Amino acid sequence: VPEVVVEAEGLARRTYAVPVPARRMGQLEVLYDDVLLYTALPDGGDPTAGAAAETDAEAEEAGALIRVDLASGRSTTLMEGVVEVAVSADAGTMCVLLDEGGERVLRAFEAGAKPPDEDEDEGEIDPDRPGDLSGLVDLDGRVVLEVDLRREWAQMFHEAWAATE
């Protein structure tokens, strides 16, 4: 484990108080300079424990996805039932694993944006229809990879052996 050194000089100039209430939080994602996303977990337990003390049970706990604009200090709840969130490297897209009535569903949206409730024609969006509006990612219609573990281990063994010669 590499040694961690904290440069104390000028620390006050390099820290920023984030305008959010004390609560149980899960993941934290930074979109760009002035916008953060985090998951607010349901009440219960120690609100100061946070993600650092996350257990396996808490890792599967669903909460609300909150967007914080640091410039204005305004917080917006983007969606409820969020189990996990991941933001793309360019901070343009977020994939969200949701707990929808006990079923796990993967949805993708513009990062930091609240998912639309209606389409451009002011019609309701069908949450069960995969697409850009619902954000639903159809995992059943995707490629399925079947692995033959015996053959895979044999291949790894031979490749590792060849690398030592």
PDB file of C-alpha atoms in Angstrom:
ATOM      1  CA  VAL A   1       0.000   0.000   0.000  1.00  0.00           C
ATOM      2  CA  PRO A   2       1.554   3.301  -1.043  1.00  0.00           C
ATOM      3  CA  GLU A   3       2.017   5.919   1.656  1.00  0.00           C
ATOM      4  CA  VAL A   4      -0.506   8.758   1.586  1.00  0.00           C
ATOM      5  CA  VAL A   5       0.877  12.210   2.341  1.00  0.00           C
ATOM      6  CA  VAL A   6      -1.445  15.139   2.982  1.00  0.00           C
ATOM      7  CA  GLU A   7       0.131  18.525   2.255  1.00  0.00           C
ATOM      8  CA  ALA A   8      -1.248  20.611   5.133  1.00  0.00           C
ATOM      9  CA  GLU A   9      -0.031  23.951   3.836  1.00  0.00           C
ATOM     10  CA  GLY A  10      -2.865  25.709   2.033  1.00  0.00           C
ATOM     11  CA  LEU A  11      -5.381  22.949   2.813  1.00  0.00           C
ATOM     12  CA  ALA A  12      -8.105  25.498   3.655  1.00  0.00           C
ATOM     13  CA  ARG A  13      -7.803  27.000   0.156  1.00  0.00           C
ATOM     14  CA  ARG A  14      -8.149  23.572  -1.486  1.00  0.00           C
ATOM     15  CA  THR A  15     -11.256  22.369   0.337  1.00  0.00           C
ATOM     16  CA  TYR A  16     -14.862  23.255  -0.299  1.00  0.00           C
ATOM     17  CA  ALA A  17     -17.924  22.816   1.912  1.00  0.00           C
ATOM     18  CA  VAL A  18     -20.569  21.011  -0.128  1.00  0.00           C
ATOM     19  CA  PRO A  19     -24.064  22.427   0.566  1.00  0.00           C
ATOM     20  CA  VAL A  20     -25.860  19.175   1.425  1.00  0.00           C
ATOM     21  CA  PRO A  21     -27.492  18.081   4.681  1.00  0.00           C
ATOM     22  CA  ALA A  22     -25.923  15.419   6.889  1.00  0.00           C
ATOM     23  CA  ARG A  23     -27.429  12.097   5.836  1.00  0.00           C
ATOM     24  CA  ARG A  24     -26.537   8.576   4.805  1.00  0.00           C
ATOM     25  CA  MET A  25     -24.969   8.780   1.364  1.00  0.00           C
ATOM     26  CA  GLY A  26     -23.868   6.172  -1.135  1.00  0.00           C
ATOM     27  CA  GLN A  27     -22.038   6.947  -4.344  1.00  0.00           C
ATOM     28  CA  LEU A  28     -20.561  10.304  -5.327  1.00  0.00           C
ATOM     29  CA  GLU A  29     -19.948  11.278  -8.961  1.00  0.00           C
ATOM     30  CA  VAL A  30     -18.416  14.532 -10.214  1.00  0.00           C
ATOM     31  CA  LEU A  31     -19.849  15.667 -13.539  1.00  0.00           C
ATOM     32  CA  TYR A  32     -17.874  18.833 -14.116  1.00  0.00           C
ATOM     33  CA  ASP A  33     -16.550  21.726 -12.052  1.00  0.00           C
ATOM     34  CA  ASP A  34     -19.759  22.814 -10.372  1.00  0.00           C
ATOM     35  CA  VAL A  35     -22.043  19.748 -10.452  1.00  0.00           C
ATOM     36  CA  LEU A  36     -22.095  16.645  -8.243  1.00  0.00           C
ATOM     37  CA  LEU A  37     -24.334  13.582  -8.167  1.00  0.00           C
ATOM     38  CA  TYR A  38     -24.801  11.438  -5.084  1.00  0.00           C
ATOM     39  CA  THR A  39     -27.171   8.800  -3.795  1.00  0.00           C
ATOM     40  CA  ALA A  40     -29.043   9.635  -0.604  1.00  0.00           C
ATOM     41  CA  LEU A  41     -29.845   6.436   1.272  1.00  0.00           C
ATOM     42  CA  PRO A  42     -32.950   5.965   3.462  1.00  0.00           C
ATOM     43  CA  ASP A  43     -32.813   7.101   7.075  1.00  0.00           C
ATOM     44  CA  GLY A  44     -31.494   4.642   9.605  1.00  0.00           C
ATOM     45  CA  GLY A  45     -28.025   3.962  10.831  1.00  0.00           C
ATOM     46  CA  ASP A  46     -25.249   6.471  11.345  1.00  0.00           C
ATOM     47  CA  PRO A  47     -25.444   9.399   8.867  1.00  0.00           C
ATOM     48  CA  THR A  48     -21.715  10.029   9.320  1.00  0.00           C
ATOM     49  CA  ALA A  49     -20.788   6.462   8.285  1.00  0.00           C
ATOM     50  CA  GLY A  50     -21.343   7.167   4.591  1.00  0.00           C
ATOM     51  CA  ALA A  51     -19.897   5.125   1.740  1.00  0.00           C
ATOM     52  CA  ALA A  52     -16.583   4.539   3.533  1.00  0.00           C
ATOM     53  CA  ALA A  53     -18.258   2.092   5.916  1.00  0.00           C
ATOM     54  CA  GLU A  54     -20.463   0.560   3.245  1.00  0.00           C
ATOM     55  CA  THR A  55     -21.318  -3.087   3.834  1.00  0.00           C
ATOM     56  CA  ASP A  56     -22.547  -5.623   1.306  1.00  0.00           C
ATOM     57  CA  ALA A  57     -26.105  -5.050   2.521  1.00  0.00           C
ATOM     58  CA  GLU A  58     -25.822  -1.274   2.065  1.00  0.00           C
ATOM     59  CA  ALA A  59     -24.280  -1.723  -1.393  1.00  0.00           C
ATOM     60  CA  GLU A  60     -27.606  -3.179  -2.552  1.00  0.00           C
ATOM     61  CA  GLU A  61     -29.688  -0.505  -0.839  1.00  0.00           C
ATOM     62  CA  ALA A  62     -31.729   1.794  -3.083  1.00  0.00           C
ATOM     63  CA  GLY A  63     -31.881   5.537  -2.541  1.00  0.00           C
ATOM     64  CA  ALA A  64     -32.521   8.814  -4.320  1.00  0.00           C
ATOM     65  CA  LEU A  65     -30.147  10.243  -6.936  1.00  0.00           C
ATOM     66  CA  ILE A  66     -29.470  13.892  -6.083  1.00  0.00           C
ATOM     67  CA  ARG A  67     -27.878  16.535  -8.351  1.00  0.00           C
ATOM     68  CA  VAL A  68     -26.089  19.388  -6.559  1.00  0.00           C
ATOM     69  CA  ASP A  69     -25.213  22.625  -8.355  1.00  0.00           C
ATOM     70  CA  LEU A  70     -22.321  23.956  -6.291  1.00  0.00           C
ATOM     71  CA  ALA A  71     -22.495  27.452  -7.817  1.00  0.00           C
ATOM     72  CA  SER A  72     -26.092  28.027  -6.652  1.00  0.00           C
ATOM     73  CA  GLY A  73     -26.177  25.487  -3.799  1.00  0.00           C
ATOM     74  CA  ARG A  74     -29.386  24.045  -5.267  1.00  0.00           C
ATOM     75  CA  SER A  75     -30.142  20.325  -4.935  1.00  0.00           C
ATOM     76  CA  THR A  76     -32.529  18.447  -7.234  1.00  0.00           C
ATOM     77  CA  THR A  77     -33.810  14.902  -6.811  1.00  0.00           C
ATOM     78  CA  LEU A  78     -33.415  13.250 -10.207  1.00  0.00           C
ATOM     79  CA  MET A  79     -34.944   9.852  -9.440  1.00  0.00           C
ATOM     80  CA  GLU A  80     -35.783   7.398  -6.667  1.00  0.00           C
ATOM     81  CA  GLY A  81     -34.916   3.713  -6.278  1.00  0.00           C
ATOM     82  CA  VAL A  82     -31.298   4.064  -7.410  1.00  0.00           C
ATOM     83  CA  VAL A  83     -29.089   1.114  -6.464  1.00  0.00           C
ATOM     84  CA  GLU A  84     -26.009   2.159  -8.433  1.00  0.00           C
ATOM     85  CA  VAL A  85     -24.981   4.939 -10.809  1.00  0.00           C
ATOM     86  CA  ALA A  86     -22.027   5.218 -13.199  1.00  0.00           C
ATOM     87  CA  VAL A  87     -21.053   8.223 -15.297  1.00  0.00           C
ATOM     88  CA  SER A  88     -19.252   7.937 -18.636  1.00  0.00           C
ATOM     89  CA  ALA A  89     -15.661   9.195 -18.931  1.00  0.00           C
ATOM     90  CA  ASP A  90     -16.791  12.303 -20.835  1.00  0.00           C
ATOM     91  CA  ALA A  91     -19.479  12.975 -18.168  1.00  0.00           C
ATOM     92  CA  GLY A  92     -22.146  12.976 -20.875  1.00  0.00           C
ATOM     93  CA  THR A  93     -24.127   9.860 -19.961  1.00  0.00           C
ATOM     94  CA  MET A  94     -25.113   8.150 -16.739  1.00  0.00           C
ATOM     95  CA  CYS A  95     -26.198   4.537 -16.387  1.00  0.00           C
ATOM     96  CA  VAL A  96     -28.464   3.909 -13.455  1.00  0.00           C
ATOM     97  CA  LEU A  97     -29.345   0.556 -11.909  1.00  0.00           C
ATOM     98  CA  LEU A  98     -32.811   0.969 -10.427  1.00  0.00           C
ATOM     99  CA  ASP A  99     -34.938  -1.120  -8.110  1.00  0.00           C
ATOM    100  CA  GLU A 100     -38.403  -0.897  -9.684  1.00  0.00           C
ATOM    101  CA  GLY A 101     -40.790  -2.888  -7.545  1.00  0.00           C
ATOM    102  CA  GLY A 102     -38.191  -5.504  -6.627  1.00  0.00           C
ATOM    103  CA  GLU A 103     -36.939  -5.869 -10.214  1.00  0.00           C
ATOM    104  CA  ARG A 104     -33.507  -4.524 -11.186  1.00  0.00           C
ATOM    105  CA  VAL A 105     -33.594  -2.370 -14.324  1.00  0.00           C
ATOM    106  CA  LEU A 106     -30.764  -0.589 -16.146  1.00  0.00           C
ATOM    107  CA  ARG A 107     -31.488   2.834 -17.634  1.00  0.00           C
ATOM    108  CA  ALA A 108     -29.230   5.363 -19.389  1.00  0.00           C
ATOM    109  CA  PHE A 109     -29.805   9.117 -19.445  1.00  0.00           C
ATOM    110  CA  GLU A 110     -27.968  12.376 -20.047  1.00  0.00           C
ATOM    111  CA  ALA A 111     -25.696  12.819 -17.018  1.00  0.00           C
ATOM    112  CA  GLY A 112     -27.142  15.134 -14.402  1.00  0.00           C
ATOM    113  CA  ALA A 113     -30.446  15.624 -16.224  1.00  0.00           C
ATOM    114  CA  LYS A 114     -33.806  14.653 -14.785  1.00  0.00           C
ATOM    115  CA  PRO A 115     -35.391  11.895 -16.904  1.00  0.00           C
ATOM    116  CA  PRO A 116     -38.328  13.170 -18.956  1.00  0.00           C
ATOM    117  CA  ASP A 117     -41.899  12.493 -17.796  1.00  0.00           C
ATOM    118  CA  GLU A 118     -43.411  13.231 -21.202  1.00  0.00           C
ATOM    119  CA  ASP A 119     -42.239  13.123 -24.814  1.00  0.00           C
ATOM    120  CA  GLU A 120     -42.183  16.163 -27.125  1.00  0.00           C
ATOM    121  CA  ASP A 121     -45.860  15.635 -28.046  1.00  0.00           C
ATOM    122  CA  GLU A 122     -46.753  15.761 -24.337  1.00  0.00           C
ATOM    123  CA  GLY A 123     -47.621  12.072 -24.390  1.00  0.00           C
ATOM    124  CA  GLU A 124     -46.669   9.732 -21.583  1.00  0.00           C
ATOM    125  CA  ILE A 125     -43.437   7.794 -21.935  1.00  0.00           C
ATOM    126  CA  ASP A 126     -43.781   4.016 -21.753  1.00  0.00           C
ATOM    127  CA  PRO A 127     -41.206   3.020 -19.089  1.00  0.00           C
ATOM    128  CA  ASP A 128     -41.250  -0.599 -20.316  1.00  0.00           C
ATOM    129  CA  ARG A 129     -40.271   0.259 -23.902  1.00  0.00           C
ATOM    130  CA  PRO A 130     -36.498   0.439 -24.475  1.00  0.00           C
ATOM    131  CA  GLY A 131     -35.255   3.661 -26.031  1.00  0.00           C
ATOM    132  CA  ASP A 132     -33.888   7.156 -25.509  1.00  0.00           C
ATOM    133  CA  LEU A 133     -36.995   8.549 -23.820  1.00  0.00           C
ATOM    134  CA  SER A 134     -37.454   5.808 -21.213  1.00  0.00           C
ATOM    135  CA  GLY A 135     -33.715   5.215 -20.945  1.00  0.00           C
ATOM    136  CA  LEU A 136     -34.424   1.502 -20.598  1.00  0.00           C
ATOM    137  CA  VAL A 137     -31.559  -0.706 -21.757  1.00  0.00           C
ATOM    138  CA  ASP A 138     -32.852  -3.998 -23.146  1.00  0.00           C
ATOM    139  CA  LEU A 139     -30.483  -6.505 -21.591  1.00  0.00           C
ATOM    140  CA  ASP A 140     -32.465  -9.503 -22.838  1.00  0.00           C
ATOM    141  CA  GLY A 141     -31.959  -8.530 -26.467  1.00  0.00           C
ATOM    142  CA  ARG A 142     -28.208  -8.054 -26.065  1.00  0.00           C
ATOM    143  CA  VAL A 143     -25.386 -10.445 -26.852  1.00  0.00           C
ATOM    144  CA  VAL A 144     -25.044 -13.323 -24.420  1.00  0.00           C
ATOM    145  CA  LEU A 145     -21.578 -14.708 -23.847  1.00  0.00           C
ATOM    146  CA  GLU A 146     -21.261 -18.341 -22.904  1.00  0.00           C
ATOM    147  CA  VAL A 147     -17.947 -19.385 -21.349  1.00  0.00           C
ATOM    148  CA  ASP A 148     -16.563 -22.912 -21.243  1.00  0.00           C
ATOM    149  CA  LEU A 149     -14.515 -22.607 -18.048  1.00  0.00           C
ATOM    150  CA  ARG A 150     -12.480 -25.778 -18.654  1.00  0.00           C
ATOM    151  CA  ARG A 151     -11.332 -24.572 -22.091  1.00  0.00           C
ATOM    152  CA  GLU A 152     -10.773 -21.007 -20.833  1.00  0.00           C
ATOM    153  CA  TRP A 153      -8.518 -22.197 -17.985  1.00  0.00           C
ATOM    154  CA  ALA A 154      -6.586 -24.426 -20.390  1.00  0.00           C
ATOM    155  CA  GLN A 155      -6.024 -21.460 -22.704  1.00  0.00           C
ATOM    156  CA  MET A 156      -4.893 -19.217 -19.825  1.00  0.00           C
ATOM    157  CA  PHE A 157      -2.506 -21.904 -18.606  1.00  0.00           C
ATOM    158  CA  HIS A 158      -0.933 -22.329 -22.048  1.00  0.00           C
ATOM    159  CA  GLU A 159      -0.632 -18.556 -22.590  1.00  0.00           C
ATOM    160  CA  ALA A 160       0.923 -18.031 -19.171  1.00  0.00           C
ATOM    161  CA  TRP A 161       3.326 -20.937 -19.773  1.00  0.00           C
ATOM    162  CA  ALA A 162       4.315 -19.516 -23.159  1.00  0.00           C
ATOM    163  CA  ALA A 163       4.985 -16.108 -21.582  1.00  0.00           C
ATOM    164  CA  THR A 164       7.544 -17.649 -19.198  1.00  0.00           C
ATOM    165  CA  GLU A 165       9.625 -19.233 -21.964  1.00  0.00           C
TER     166      GLU A 165
END
